[in-house]
C-alpha positions as MATLAB code, in Angstrom:
seq = 'MTPDQKTAFAPVQSEMYQLLLCAYCYERKFNNLEVRLKAESRAFLLEEITALRHLSNGIILHLCNLDDESSLWSIRAMTKSLGGHKETAECAKICSDLMKKYRAQINQFKTKHRNLFIAHRNGEEYPNPLMLQDYRADFRNVIQIGLSALQTI';
ca = [
      32.475   23.758   51.063;
      32.689   26.394   53.788;
      35.900   28.406   54.327;
      36.452   26.587   57.632;
      36.116   23.209   55.914;
      38.533   24.300   53.169;
      41.098   25.253   55.803;
      40.542   22.114   57.862;
      40.888   19.821   54.860;
      43.752   21.571   53.050;
      46.082   18.683   54.030;
      43.913   16.303   51.973;
      44.713   18.315   48.868;
      48.414   18.155   49.789;
      48.175   14.399   50.321;
      46.588   13.980   46.885;
      49.302   16.165   45.341;
      52.017   13.984   46.923;
      50.229   10.854   45.690;
      50.005   12.192   42.140;
      53.666   13.241   42.219;
      54.736    9.753   43.370;
      52.533    8.133   40.723;
      53.947   10.375   37.978;
      57.552    9.617   38.966;
      56.818    5.894   39.322;
      55.187    5.664   35.914;
      58.035    7.570   34.215;
      60.723    5.449   35.861;
      58.854    2.181   35.304;
      58.105    2.884   31.633;
      61.683    3.951   30.858;
      63.405    1.237   32.866;
      63.874   -1.275   30.045;
      65.481    1.248   27.711;
      67.683    2.782   30.391;
      68.905   -0.569   31.715;
      70.571   -1.295   28.377;
      72.713    1.822   28.592;
      73.330    2.233   32.316;
      75.488    0.535   34.961;
      74.621   -2.032   37.625;
      74.788    0.733   40.211;
      72.119    2.540   38.228;
      69.946   -0.587   38.301;
      70.242   -0.703   42.085;
      69.335    2.991   42.369;
      66.338    2.688   40.040;
      64.938   -0.451   41.664;
      65.348    1.136   45.108;
      63.640    4.336   43.935;
      60.765    2.365   42.381;
      60.323    0.299   45.563;
      60.163    3.418   47.732;
      57.840    5.195   45.305;
      55.464    2.206   45.312;
      55.566    2.173   49.140;
      54.808    5.903   49.106;
      51.886    5.426   46.737;
      50.388    2.765   49.008;
      50.842    4.955   52.093;
      49.243    7.992   50.409;
      46.324    5.859   49.190;
      45.825    4.581   52.743;
      46.035    8.094   54.233;
      43.279    9.308   51.915;
      41.044    6.414   53.032;
      41.820    6.546   56.765;
      38.698    6.391   58.937;
      40.395    7.695   62.073;
      42.131   10.625   60.407;
      40.689   14.100   60.719;
      41.894   14.876   57.212;
      41.105   12.173   54.711;
      38.617   12.044   51.860;
      36.458    9.878   54.111;
      36.478   12.576   56.839;
      35.704   15.263   54.264;
      32.721   13.264   53.047;
      31.364   12.920   56.600;
      31.799   16.640   57.171;
      29.969   17.516   53.950;
      27.136   15.117   54.772;
      26.288   17.197   57.833;
      25.220   20.233   55.762;
      22.097   20.380   53.612;
      23.760   22.350   50.814;
      26.532   19.761   50.388;
      24.592   16.553   51.137;
      24.241   15.592   47.450;
      27.966   16.077   46.907;
      28.655   13.967   50.012;
      26.465   11.147   48.658;
      28.356   11.087   45.331;
      31.673   11.189   47.156;
      30.598    8.443   49.550;
      29.734    6.164   46.619;
      33.131    6.863   45.055;
      34.877    6.111   48.351;
      33.123    2.735   48.625;
      34.479    1.886   45.201;
      37.900    3.269   46.193;
      38.036    1.158   49.347;
      36.964   -1.998   47.522;
      39.773   -1.559   44.992;
      42.496   -0.561   47.421;
      41.936   -3.084   50.223;
      43.244   -6.181   48.504;
      46.459   -4.854   47.029;
      47.318   -2.490   49.902;
      47.248   -5.376   52.380;
      49.344   -7.583   50.134;
      51.870   -4.813   49.423;
      52.054   -3.662   53.038;
      52.647   -7.217   54.273;
      55.336   -7.885   51.661;
      57.299   -4.649   51.752;
      56.241   -2.161   54.427;
      55.039   -3.675   57.715;
      53.616   -6.826   59.269;
      56.053   -8.909   57.248;
      55.688  -12.518   58.252;
      58.294  -14.143   56.043;
      61.921  -14.821   56.822;
      63.207  -13.566   53.481;
      62.857  -10.226   51.813;
      60.892  -10.578   48.569;
      62.530  -10.272   45.183;
      63.436   -6.585   44.732;
      62.607   -6.829   41.030;
      59.003   -7.709   41.855;
      57.569   -4.249   41.141;
      53.969   -3.131   40.974;
      52.612   -2.428   37.503;
      51.296    1.115   37.762;
      48.777    0.614   34.966;
      47.259   -2.469   36.564;
      47.566   -1.741   40.274;
      47.540    1.989   40.928;
      45.957    3.944   38.092;
      42.272    3.062   38.661;
      42.252    3.623   42.404;
      44.164    6.911   42.085;
      41.628    8.084   39.512;
      38.720    7.210   41.815;
      40.315    9.089   44.723;
      40.994   12.104   42.507;
      37.398   12.024   41.254;
      36.123   12.001   44.841;
      38.311   14.971   45.746;
      37.276   16.867   42.624;
      33.607   16.196   43.435;
      34.093   17.889   46.782;
];
């Protein structure tokens, strides 16, 4: 990657860092929730469920930002930029294949999550606040694919 490309795409690295930080916090809170609920107050339950909901929303938003076609700084934009240079074309091909896999995995659950909790809500009621995403099932694979694509670059 050229120095200009590194500068132009520095926000992608920051976006990935924020995603990984949200995922780390979500996993820690989610995995410790059962044990902590036995010893903590109802107010604590409200705080933890609210934090988990906002962390899951943040994870979805970061995943979407990294896949954004119209953004000048997403993994998709980085891949296009690399594809335009002979010395990075092979890297761009590998990254492009990873991003196809990334998009296929993210599309279904991001739409469902966004429509339930973030935007485009079409129901009259707010969904059950205890209906939380399972990090291991929903987020881990797609985060790993995105991280692999960024590391490839």
